[in-house]
Amino acid sequence: MKRRATAKPMLLGAALLLCSCSALPPGGALALGTTQTTSQQAIRPSFAARDTAAQADGRTVVFGHRGADYVMARYLAGGQPDPSFGGSGEVRLPRTAPGGAAEIFRLTVQAGGGLLALGGTTVLRVLPDGRPDPAFGQGGRVTAALPAAPQALAALPDGRVLVAGGTRALSPDPAAPASALVLTRLLPGGAPDPGFGVGGQVVTALDASASAFSVWPLADGGALVGGTALSFEGGTYSRWVVVRYTAGGALDPAFGDGGVATVRGDRFAATRPSSLAVDASGRVLSAGHLSSGVCTLDRLLPSGQRDPAWAYEAASELRVLPDGNAVGGAGAGTPDVSLALLPGGGAALGGCAQFTPDASGQDQVQPVLARLGPDGSPDLTLGSQGFQTVPDSARASTTPGGGLLVGLDPVSEIDP
């Protein structure tokens, strides 16, 4: 039975396994642009890298794991390990209940230079020198009052923290227990924020089952959450949704249909809108991949309606990297499409590759960035589809200097 959107504040406890759905385009070979890197040497982490972040001073931080440890490593602007971080440029922290390929890793930089990370069902915070922050949770980590299946993390300018996910791992099995979207807000010290929902958390039920996969804080104190909602009437169907909450945690009635906007539909369940962004005009961009693996990007107006001026058409040979890393990368991760806003209003999609058959019919995989103009049309300076070749496209984000930080193994900085 289809469910209407309802916001229910509650506390959620036990951590469950995260969704490992086949993660966020056939055709002939296309002309590809070449990678243009800056003077920074490529970074080759000595561990399984899962996310990156650029600091305001030009240093780069990489987060991942090695065995039973989470690992954070910081590199100077030239790409060398930063000896002021952990003594050798690397910090290891005990890993909480490793969850395999489905374990989610997210990293962001807070105001003041602290680092905030999501590893599985744990939020970590370290000081600028790499020490766990004793003022955050228990010894620099928080596990209580989070979504049972965390998927996304964001830092607010005042030190508060947003964590989005589901009440459980989203399953395409109609007989499985239903999930709902969850958004938690933590105070700067890691405790649930009593001014948000009830107990610092809101839960929104959509359709038969749903989960959040991305989050974007808004200037007015509210937040956008991107996710997937499933229905099982006459088959399995999914839709990408964006939900907007007020600063207090209520659904925003001025957005979409009672606070919920539908971005697109898909025939099967394995679809993942894994990245959100809001441009300078207040329009909402949602990036991810479809059940077919095709990478795509859609745009909504500030009201939550689809933007009729958006010109992007997903190319069938542009598909998500199957394990979240370039072929031959260090270990499997969750397939994930990332989104970076470019100077001048354009955008770039990371986490994708061009799949084209060779003479024997075998697909050849070339990691690429898809570079788009302000209206979603391809950047034709990089070929007919706007594809730019890179060694690894697994993550893409904008640096404070306006460049692009791309990949996990290696991590490269690219001119905008």
Coordinates of C-alpha atoms in Angstrom, one line a residue:
M1 CA 0.0 0.0 0.0
K2 CA 1.3 3.4 -0.9
R3 CA 2.1 5.7 2.0
R4 CA 1.7 9.4 2.2
A5 CA 4.7 11.4 3.5
T6 CA 4.5 11.8 7.2
A7 CA 7.1 13.3 9.6
K8 CA 7.5 11.4 12.8
P9 CA 10.1 12.4 15.3
M10 CA 11.7 9.5 17.3
L11 CA 14.9 8.1 18.6
L12 CA 16.4 5.2 16.7
G13 CA 18.9 2.8 18.1
A14 CA 20.3 -0.5 16.8
A15 CA 22.7 -0.3 13.8
L16 CA 21.8 -2.4 10.9
L17 CA 23.7 -3.4 7.7
L18 CA 23.7 -0.6 5.1
C19 CA 22.2 -0.8 1.7
S20 CA 24.5 -2.4 -0.9
C21 CA 22.2 -1.8 -3.9
S22 CA 24.0 -1.7 -7.3
A23 CA 24.6 1.8 -6.6
L24 CA 24.6 7.3 -7.6
P25 CA 24.9 5.6 -20.0
P26 CA 25.4 1.8 -25.3
G27 CA 27.0 3.8 -28.2
G28 CA 30.2 4.2 -30.2
A29 CA 33.4 5.7 -28.8
L30 CA 33.3 9.4 -28.3
A31 CA 35.9 12.1 -28.4
L32 CA 37.2 12.6 -24.9
G33 CA 38.9 15.6 -23.3
T34 CA 42.3 15.1 -21.6
T35 CA 43.0 15.5 -17.9
Q36 CA 44.6 18.9 -17.0
T37 CA 46.1 18.7 -13.6
T38 CA 47.6 21.4 -11.5
S39 CA 51.1 21.4 -10.1
Q40 CA 50.0 19.1 -7.2
Q41 CA 51.4 15.6 -7.6
A42 CA 48.8 12.8 -7.6
I43 CA 48.2 11.4 -4.2
R44 CA 48.4 7.6 -3.8
P45 CA 47.0 6.6 -0.4
S46 CA 48.5 3.5 1.3
F47 CA 45.0 2.4 2.5
A48 CA 41.6 1.8 1.0
A49 CA 40.5 5.4 0.3
R50 CA 36.8 6.1 0.4
D51 CA 36.3 9.9 0.5
T52 CA 38.3 13.2 0.2
A53 CA 38.0 16.8 1.4
A54 CA 39.9 20.0 0.5
Q55 CA 40.8 22.4 3.3
A56 CA 40.7 26.1 2.8
D57 CA 44.5 26.3 3.0
G58 CA 45.0 24.0 0.0
R59 CA 45.7 20.8 2.0
T60 CA 43.9 17.6 1.1
V61 CA 42.5 15.0 3.5
V62 CA 41.7 11.4 2.5
F63 CA 39.5 9.1 4.7
G64 CA 39.2 5.3 4.4
H65 CA 40.3 2.2 6.2
R66 CA 43.1 -0.3 6.7
G67 CA 42.2 -3.6 8.4
A68 CA 40.6 -2.8 11.8
D69 CA 41.3 0.9 11.6
Y70 CA 39.8 4.0 10.1
V71 CA 42.5 6.0 8.5
M72 CA 42.7 9.8 7.9
A73 CA 45.7 11.2 6.0
R74 CA 46.4 14.8 5.2
Y75 CA 48.6 16.1 2.4
L76 CA 50.3 19.4 1.8
A77 CA 49.3 21.5 -1.2
G78 CA 52.1 19.9 -3.2
G79 CA 50.8 16.4 -2.5
Q80 CA 53.3 15.3 0.2
P81 CA 52.2 13.9 3.6
D82 CA 51.6 16.6 6.2
P83 CA 53.9 16.0 9.2
S84 CA 51.8 18.3 11.4
F85 CA 48.9 15.8 11.2
G86 CA 49.4 12.8 13.5
G87 CA 53.1 13.2 13.4
S88 CA 53.5 11.5 10.0
G89 CA 50.6 12.8 8.0
E90 CA 48.3 9.9 9.0
V91 CA 46.0 9.1 11.9
R92 CA 44.5 5.7 12.7
L93 CA 41.3 5.2 14.8
P94 CA 39.7 1.9 15.8
R95 CA 37.0 0.9 13.3
T96 CA 33.5 0.2 14.6
A97 CA 32.0 -3.1 13.4
P98 CA 33.4 -3.2 9.8
G99 CA 30.5 -3.6 7.4
G100 CA 32.3 -4.7 4.2
A101 CA 31.6 -3.1 0.8
A102 CA 28.3 -1.6 2.1
E103 CA 30.0 0.4 4.8
I104 CA 29.6 4.1 4.1
F105 CA 32.5 6.6 4.5
R106 CA 32.0 10.3 4.4
L107 CA 34.3 13.2 5.2
T108 CA 33.9 16.9 5.5
V109 CA 35.9 19.9 6.9
Q110 CA 34.3 21.9 9.7
A111 CA 34.8 25.6 10.4
G112 CA 38.1 26.0 12.3
G113 CA 39.8 23.2 10.5
G114 CA 38.4 20.2 12.4
L115 CA 37.5 17.1 10.4
L116 CA 34.2 15.3 10.6
A117 CA 33.7 11.8 9.3
L118 CA 31.1 9.1 9.0
G119 CA 32.4 5.6 9.1
G120 CA 29.7 3.0 9.1
T121 CA 27.5 3.7 12.1
T122 CA 30.0 6.1 13.8
V123 CA 30.5 9.8 13.5
L124 CA 34.2 10.8 14.2
R125 CA 35.7 14.2 14.8
V126 CA 39.4 15.0 15.0
L127 CA 41.2 18.2 15.8
P128 CA 43.3 20.0 13.1
D129 CA 46.4 18.2 14.4
G130 CA 44.7 14.8 14.0
R131 CA 43.9 14.1 17.7
P132 CA 40.4 12.8 18.4
D133 CA 38.3 15.7 19.7
P134 CA 37.6 15.0 23.4
A135 CA 34.7 17.5 23.4
F136 CA 32.8 15.5 20.8
G137 CA 30.8 12.5 22.1
Q138 CA 32.9 9.9 23.8
G139 CA 36.5 10.5 22.9
G140 CA 35.8 12.0 19.6
R141 CA 33.1 9.6 18.4
V142 CA 29.3 9.4 18.4
T143 CA 27.2 6.3 17.8
A144 CA 24.0 7.0 19.8
A145 CA 20.8 8.6 18.3
L146 CA 22.0 8.3 14.7
P147 CA 19.9 6.8 11.9
A148 CA 20.2 3.0 12.1
A149 CA 21.5 3.0 8.5
P150 CA 23.5 6.2 8.1
Q151 CA 24.3 7.3 4.5
A152 CA 25.2 11.0 4.5
L153 CA 26.9 13.6 6.6
A154 CA 27.0 17.5 6.6
A155 CA 28.6 20.1 8.9
L156 CA 26.8 23.3 9.7
P157 CA 28.7 26.6 10.2
D158 CA 27.8 26.8 13.9
G159 CA 29.4 23.3 14.6
R160 CA 26.2 21.3 14.5
V161 CA 26.1 18.1 12.5
L162 CA 23.5 16.5 10.1
V163 CA 23.4 12.8 9.5
A164 CA 20.9 11.3 7.1
G165 CA 19.9 7.7 6.3
G166 CA 17.2 5.2 7.0
T167 CA 15.5 3.4 9.8
R168 CA 17.1 0.2 8.3
A169 CA 18.9 -0.8 5.1
L170 CA 16.6 -0.2 2.1
S171 CA 15.6 -3.6 0.6
P172 CA 14.0 -4.3 -2.7
D173 CA 12.3 -7.3 -1.2
P174 CA 8.6 -6.6 -0.6
A175 CA 8.6 -9.0 2.3
A176 CA 11.4 -7.1 4.1
P177 CA 10.6 -4.7 6.9
A178 CA 9.9 -1.2 5.7
S179 CA 12.4 1.7 6.1
A180 CA 11.8 5.4 6.3
L181 CA 14.0 8.5 5.8
V182 CA 15.8 9.7 8.9
L183 CA 17.5 13.0 9.5
T184 CA 19.4 13.6 12.8
R185 CA 20.9 16.9 14.0
L186 CA 23.6 16.9 16.6
L187 CA 24.8 19.7 18.8
P188 CA 28.5 20.7 18.4
G189 CA 29.3 18.4 21.3
G190 CA 27.7 15.4 19.6
A191 CA 24.5 15.2 21.7
P192 CA 21.1 15.2 19.9
D193 CA 19.8 18.7 19.2
P194 CA 16.5 19.1 21.2
G195 CA 15.5 22.0 18.9
F196 CA 15.2 19.6 15.9
G197 CA 12.2 17.3 15.7
V198 CA 11.9 15.3 18.9
G199 CA 15.1 14.2 20.5
G200 CA 17.1 15.6 17.6
Q201 CA 15.6 13.4 14.9
V202 CA 12.8 13.3 12.3
V203 CA 11.6 10.3 10.4
T204 CA 9.6 10.6 7.2
A205 CA 7.7 7.6 5.8
L206 CA 7.4 7.6 2.0
D207 CA 5.6 5.0 -0.2
A208 CA 6.3 1.4 0.9
S209 CA 9.9 1.9 2.0
A210 CA 12.5 4.7 1.7
S211 CA 16.0 5.8 2.7
A212 CA 18.1 9.0 2.4
F213 CA 21.4 8.9 0.6
S214 CA 22.4 12.6 0.5
V215 CA 22.0 15.8 2.6
W216 CA 22.6 19.5 1.9
P217 CA 22.3 22.2 4.7
L218 CA 20.4 25.4 3.8
A219 CA 21.3 28.9 4.8
D220 CA 18.1 29.4 6.7
G221 CA 18.9 26.5 9.0
G222 CA 16.8 24.0 7.2
A223 CA 18.1 21.0 5.1
L224 CA 17.5 19.1 1.9
V225 CA 17.6 15.3 2.0
G226 CA 17.8 13.2 -1.2
G227 CA 16.7 9.6 -1.2
T228 CA 14.9 6.7 -2.8
A229 CA 11.3 5.7 -2.2
L230 CA 10.1 2.2 -3.2
S231 CA 6.7 0.9 -4.1
F232 CA 5.7 -2.7 -4.8
E233 CA 2.2 -2.3 -6.4
G234 CA 2.3 -4.3 -9.7
G235 CA 6.1 -4.7 -9.5
T236 CA 9.0 -2.9 -8.0
Y237 CA 9.2 0.8 -8.7
S238 CA 11.4 3.5 -7.3
R239 CA 11.5 7.3 -7.4
W240 CA 14.2 9.8 -6.5
V241 CA 12.9 12.2 -3.9
V242 CA 14.2 15.5 -2.4
V243 CA 12.7 16.4 1.0
R244 CA 13.0 19.8 2.5
Y245 CA 12.9 20.4 6.2
T246 CA 12.6 23.6 8.2
A247 CA 15.2 24.6 10.8
G248 CA 13.0 22.9 13.4
G249 CA 12.6 19.6 11.5
A250 CA 9.1 20.0 10.0
L251 CA 8.4 19.3 6.3
D252 CA 8.5 22.5 4.4
P253 CA 5.0 23.0 2.7
A254 CA 6.4 25.5 0.2
F255 CA 8.6 22.8 -1.5
G256 CA 7.2 20.2 -3.8
D257 CA 4.2 18.3 -2.6
G258 CA 4.0 19.0 1.1
G259 CA 7.8 19.2 1.5
V260 CA 8.6 16.3 -0.9
A261 CA 9.6 16.7 -4.5
T262 CA 9.9 13.8 -7.0
V263 CA 12.9 14.1 -9.2
R264 CA 12.4 11.1 -11.5
G265 CA 11.1 7.5 -11.5
D266 CA 12.8 4.2 -12.2
R267 CA 11.4 0.7 -13.0
F268 CA 13.6 -1.2 -10.5
A269 CA 14.9 -0.7 -7.0
A270 CA 18.6 -0.4 -7.5
T271 CA 18.7 3.4 -8.0
R272 CA 20.7 5.7 -5.9
P273 CA 20.5 9.6 -5.8
S274 CA 23.8 9.9 -4.0
S275 CA 24.6 13.6 -4.2
L276 CA 22.8 17.0 -3.8
A277 CA 23.8 20.6 -4.3
V278 CA 22.1 24.0 -4.4
D279 CA 23.4 26.5 -6.9
A280 CA 23.6 30.3 -6.6
S281 CA 20.0 30.7 -7.9
G282 CA 18.6 28.3 -5.3
R283 CA 18.0 25.5 -7.8
V284 CA 18.5 21.9 -6.5
L285 CA 20.7 19.5 -8.4
S286 CA 20.4 15.8 -7.7
A287 CA 23.0 13.3 -9.1
G288 CA 23.1 9.6 -8.9
H289 CA 22.6 6.4 -11.0
L290 CA 19.7 4.5 -12.3
S291 CA 19.0 0.8 -11.9
S292 CA 20.8 0.3 -15.2
G293 CA 23.9 1.9 -13.8
V294 CA 23.5 5.0 -16.0
C295 CA 24.8 8.1 -14.3
T296 CA 22.5 11.1 -14.4
L297 CA 21.8 14.6 -13.1
D298 CA 18.5 16.4 -12.7
R299 CA 17.6 19.9 -11.6
L300 CA 14.7 21.3 -9.7
L301 CA 13.5 24.8 -9.3
P302 CA 13.6 26.4 -5.8
S303 CA 9.9 25.4 -5.5
G304 CA 10.7 21.8 -6.0
Q305 CA 9.3 21.6 -9.5
R306 CA 11.4 20.1 -12.3
D307 CA 13.4 22.8 -14.2
P308 CA 12.1 22.9 -17.8
A309 CA 15.3 24.7 -18.9
W310 CA 17.5 21.8 -17.8
A311 CA 19.0 20.2 -20.9
Y312 CA 21.0 17.2 -19.6
E313 CA 20.2 13.8 -21.2
A314 CA 21.9 10.8 -19.7
A315 CA 24.3 9.1 -22.1
S316 CA 23.9 5.3 -22.0
E317 CA 27.6 4.6 -22.1
L318 CA 28.2 6.7 -19.0
R319 CA 27.8 4.3 -16.1
V320 CA 28.7 4.3 -12.4
L321 CA 32.0 2.7 -11.5
P322 CA 30.9 -0.8 -10.3
D323 CA 32.8 -0.8 -7.0
G324 CA 33.1 2.9 -6.4
N325 CA 36.7 3.0 -7.5
A326 CA 38.7 2.9 -10.7
V327 CA 39.4 -0.5 -12.1
G328 CA 42.3 -1.9 -10.1
G329 CA 41.7 0.4 -7.2
A330 CA 42.3 -0.5 -3.6
G331 CA 39.3 -2.6 -2.6
A332 CA 35.6 -2.5 -3.3
G333 CA 33.3 0.3 -2.2
T334 CA 29.7 1.4 -2.7
P335 CA 29.0 2.6 -6.3
D336 CA 28.5 6.3 -5.8
V337 CA 28.0 9.3 -8.2
S338 CA 29.3 12.6 -6.8
L339 CA 28.5 16.2 -7.9
A340 CA 30.7 19.3 -8.0
L341 CA 29.4 22.8 -8.9
L342 CA 31.8 24.6 -11.2
P343 CA 32.6 28.3 -11.6
G344 CA 30.1 30.0 -13.9
G345 CA 27.2 27.7 -13.0
G346 CA 28.4 24.5 -14.6
A347 CA 28.6 21.1 -12.9
A348 CA 30.8 17.9 -13.0
L349 CA 29.8 14.3 -12.3
G350 CA 32.3 12.0 -10.6
G351 CA 32.1 8.3 -9.9
C352 CA 31.3 7.4 -13.6
A353 CA 33.1 5.8 -16.5
Q354 CA 32.6 5.4 -20.2
F355 CA 31.9 1.8 -21.1
T356 CA 32.6 1.0 -24.7
P357 CA 33.1 -2.4 -26.4
D358 CA 36.4 -3.3 -28.0
A359 CA 36.8 -5.5 -31.1
S360 CA 36.1 -8.6 -29.1
G361 CA 32.9 -7.2 -27.7
Q362 CA 34.4 -6.8 -24.2
D363 CA 33.5 -3.5 -22.4
Q364 CA 36.5 -1.2 -21.9
V365 CA 36.2 1.0 -18.8
Q366 CA 37.6 4.6 -19.0
P367 CA 37.0 6.7 -15.8
V368 CA 35.7 10.1 -16.9
L369 CA 34.2 13.3 -15.5
A370 CA 31.0 14.5 -17.2
R371 CA 31.4 18.2 -17.5
L372 CA 28.2 20.3 -18.1
G373 CA 27.3 23.9 -18.8
P374 CA 24.9 26.0 -16.7
D375 CA 21.9 24.6 -18.6
G376 CA 23.0 21.0 -18.3
S377 CA 24.3 20.7 -21.9
P378 CA 27.7 19.0 -22.4
D379 CA 30.9 21.0 -22.3
L380 CA 31.8 20.6 -25.9
T381 CA 35.4 21.6 -25.4
L382 CA 35.8 18.1 -24.0
G383 CA 34.1 16.2 -26.9
S384 CA 30.6 15.5 -28.0
Q385 CA 29.4 14.4 -24.6
G386 CA 31.6 16.6 -22.4
F387 CA 33.6 13.6 -21.1
Q388 CA 37.0 14.4 -19.5
T389 CA 39.3 11.4 -19.0
V390 CA 40.9 11.0 -15.5
P391 CA 42.9 8.2 -13.8
D392 CA 40.1 7.7 -11.3
S393 CA 36.8 9.6 -11.2
A394 CA 35.5 8.0 -7.9
R395 CA 34.9 11.3 -6.1
A396 CA 34.6 14.8 -7.4
S397 CA 34.4 18.0 -5.3
T398 CA 35.3 21.6 -5.6
T399 CA 38.4 23.0 -3.9
P400 CA 38.4 26.4 -2.2
G401 CA 40.6 27.7 -5.1
G402 CA 38.0 26.7 -7.7
G403 CA 39.6 23.6 -8.9
L404 CA 38.4 20.0 -8.8
L405 CA 39.5 17.3 -6.4
V406 CA 39.0 14.0 -8.3
G407 CA 39.5 10.3 -7.5
L408 CA 40.5 8.1 -4.7
D409 CA 43.4 6.2 -6.1
P410 CA 45.0 8.4 -7.2
V411 CA 43.6 11.7 -5.9
S412 CA 44.2 14.5 -8.4
E413 CA 43.6 18.2 -8.6
I414 CA 42.2 19.4 -11.9
D415 CA 41.9 22.9 -13.2
P416 CA 38.2 24.0 -13.5

